[in-house]
Amino acid sequence: MLSGVCVGTNDLERAGEFYDALLASIDMRRLITVDNEIGYGALDGPVTFWVLTPYNGEKATFGNGTQVMFLAPNKAKVDAFHETAIASGGTDEGAPGPRDYSPGYYGAYVRDLDGNKLHVSIAVG
């Protein structure tokens, strides 16, 4: 069972501003801020997504082939996630739209300020 996911950043304050806006677009909120990490989740749930500066003091880097995947309740929230990411300084990795992954699939891809790849889609299946 997965308890959560974390991504590294080299500027926690700037990343926090980015993720505060981005995750609000899919109804997630900042729930905790401590020395070197920020935790996000649904208002009535646990922290499931962390943004942190690496504990070893080295520069944060992104993984090749790694992405963090979020669920949105509808297409409008997928669109809002993508639009918010771009407006907040993220980069486009795939505009919102249908994909041939499965019937009814609708999703988008972006990269955050540190190059971490993020994916959002509606639940299908």
CSV table of C-alpha atoms in Angstrom, one decimal:
chain,number,residue,atom,x,y,z
A,1,MET,CA,0.0,0.0,0.0
A,2,LEU,CA,1.3,3.4,-0.9
A,3,SER,CA,1.3,6.0,1.9
A,4,GLY,CA,2.6,9.0,-0.1
A,5,VAL,CA,5.0,10.4,-2.6
A,6,CYS,CA,7.6,13.1,-2.4
A,7,VAL,CA,9.5,15.3,-4.8
A,8,GLY,CA,12.7,17.2,-4.3
A,9,THR,CA,13.1,21.0,-4.7
A,10,ASN,CA,16.0,23.4,-4.5
A,11,ASP,CA,13.8,26.3,-3.4
A,12,LEU,CA,11.2,25.2,-0.9
A,13,GLU,CA,9.5,28.6,-0.6
A,14,ARG,CA,9.1,29.0,-4.4
A,15,ALA,CA,8.0,25.3,-4.7
A,16,GLY,CA,5.4,25.8,-2.0
A,17,GLU,CA,3.9,28.8,-3.8
A,18,PHE,CA,3.8,26.7,-7.0
A,19,TYR,CA,2.2,23.7,-5.4
A,20,ASP,CA,-0.2,25.7,-3.2
A,21,ALA,CA,-1.8,27.1,-6.4
A,22,LEU,CA,-1.4,23.9,-8.5
A,23,LEU,CA,-2.9,21.5,-6.0
A,24,ALA,CA,-5.7,23.8,-5.0
A,25,SER,CA,-6.9,23.3,-8.6
A,26,ILE,CA,-7.7,19.6,-7.8
A,27,ASP,CA,-8.9,20.3,-4.2
A,28,MET,CA,-5.7,19.5,-2.3
A,29,ARG,CA,-4.3,21.8,0.3
A,30,ARG,CA,-1.1,22.4,2.2
A,31,LEU,CA,-1.6,20.6,5.5
A,32,ILE,CA,1.9,20.9,7.1
A,33,THR,CA,5.0,22.9,6.8
A,34,VAL,CA,8.2,22.0,8.7
A,35,ASP,CA,11.8,22.9,8.4
A,36,ASN,CA,12.6,21.4,5.0
A,37,GLU,CA,9.3,20.0,3.8
A,38,ILE,CA,5.7,20.8,2.9
A,39,GLY,CA,2.9,18.3,3.0
A,40,TYR,CA,-0.3,18.3,0.9
A,41,GLY,CA,-3.5,16.3,1.0
A,42,ALA,CA,-7.3,16.5,0.9
A,43,LEU,CA,-8.8,18.6,3.7
A,44,ASP,CA,-10.3,15.6,5.3
A,45,GLY,CA,-7.4,13.2,4.7
A,46,PRO,CA,-3.8,12.5,5.5
A,47,VAL,CA,-0.8,14.1,3.9
A,48,THR,CA,-0.1,12.1,0.7
A,49,PHE,CA,2.2,14.4,-1.3
A,50,TRP,CA,5.4,16.0,0.1
A,51,VAL,CA,7.8,18.6,-1.4
A,52,LEU,CA,11.1,18.7,0.3
A,53,THR,CA,14.7,19.8,0.1
A,54,PRO,CA,17.0,16.7,0.1
A,55,TYR,CA,18.1,15.6,3.6
A,56,ASN,CA,21.6,14.9,2.4
A,57,GLY,CA,22.1,18.5,1.4
A,58,GLU,CA,22.8,17.7,-2.2
A,59,LYS,CA,21.0,19.3,-5.1
A,60,ALA,CA,17.5,18.0,-5.8
A,61,THR,CA,17.2,16.3,-9.2
A,62,PHE,CA,14.3,14.7,-11.1
A,63,GLY,CA,14.2,11.1,-12.2
A,64,ASN,CA,14.2,10.1,-15.9
A,65,GLY,CA,11.0,8.1,-16.4
A,66,THR,CA,9.6,9.2,-13.1
A,67,GLN,CA,6.3,11.1,-12.8
A,68,VAL,CA,3.8,11.8,-10.0
A,69,MET,CA,0.3,11.1,-11.0
A,70,PHE,CA,-2.8,13.0,-9.6
A,71,LEU,CA,-6.5,12.2,-10.1
A,72,ALA,CA,-9.0,15.0,-10.9
A,73,PRO,CA,-12.7,14.6,-10.5
A,74,ASN,CA,-13.5,15.9,-14.0
A,75,LYS,CA,-12.1,17.3,-17.2
A,76,ALA,CA,-12.4,20.9,-16.0
A,77,LYS,CA,-10.1,20.2,-13.1
A,78,VAL,CA,-7.6,18.6,-15.4
A,79,ASP,CA,-7.7,21.7,-17.6
A,80,ALA,CA,-7.3,23.9,-14.5
A,81,PHE,CA,-4.3,21.9,-13.2
A,82,HIS,CA,-2.5,22.3,-16.5
A,83,GLU,CA,-3.4,26.0,-16.8
A,84,THR,CA,-2.3,26.7,-13.3
A,85,ALA,CA,1.0,24.9,-13.7
A,86,ILE,CA,1.9,26.9,-16.8
A,87,ALA,CA,0.7,30.2,-15.2
A,88,SER,CA,2.9,29.4,-12.1
A,89,GLY,CA,6.1,28.8,-14.1
A,90,GLY,CA,5.8,25.1,-14.9
A,91,THR,CA,6.3,23.8,-18.4
A,92,ASP,CA,4.0,21.9,-20.7
A,93,GLU,CA,4.7,18.2,-21.3
A,94,GLY,CA,1.3,17.4,-22.9
A,95,ALA,CA,-1.8,19.6,-23.1
A,96,PRO,CA,-5.1,18.4,-21.7
A,97,GLY,CA,-7.0,16.0,-23.9
A,98,PRO,CA,-8.0,12.5,-24.6
A,99,ARG,CA,-5.4,9.8,-24.9
A,100,ASP,CA,-5.7,6.3,-26.3
A,101,TYR,CA,-4.6,4.7,-23.0
A,102,SER,CA,-8.1,3.6,-22.2
A,103,PRO,CA,-11.7,4.5,-23.2
A,104,GLY,CA,-12.7,7.8,-21.7
A,105,TYR,CA,-9.2,8.7,-20.7
A,106,TYR,CA,-8.5,12.5,-20.4
A,107,GLY,CA,-5.2,13.8,-18.9
A,108,ALA,CA,-2.4,16.3,-19.1
A,109,TYR,CA,1.4,16.5,-18.3
A,110,VAL,CA,3.5,19.3,-16.9
A,111,ARG,CA,6.9,19.8,-15.2
A,112,ASP,CA,7.3,21.7,-12.0
A,113,LEU,CA,9.9,24.4,-11.3
A,114,ASP,CA,12.5,21.8,-10.5
A,115,GLY,CA,11.8,19.6,-13.5
A,116,ASN,CA,9.7,17.0,-11.8
A,117,LYS,CA,7.1,15.5,-14.2
A,118,LEU,CA,3.5,15.7,-13.1
A,119,HIS,CA,0.5,14.0,-14.6
A,120,VAL,CA,-3.2,14.6,-13.9
A,121,SER,CA,-6.1,12.7,-15.3
A,122,ILE,CA,-9.7,11.8,-14.6
A,123,ALA,CA,-10.4,8.4,-13.2
A,124,VAL,CA,-11.5,5.9,-15.8
A,125,GLY,CA,-12.3,2.3,-15.7
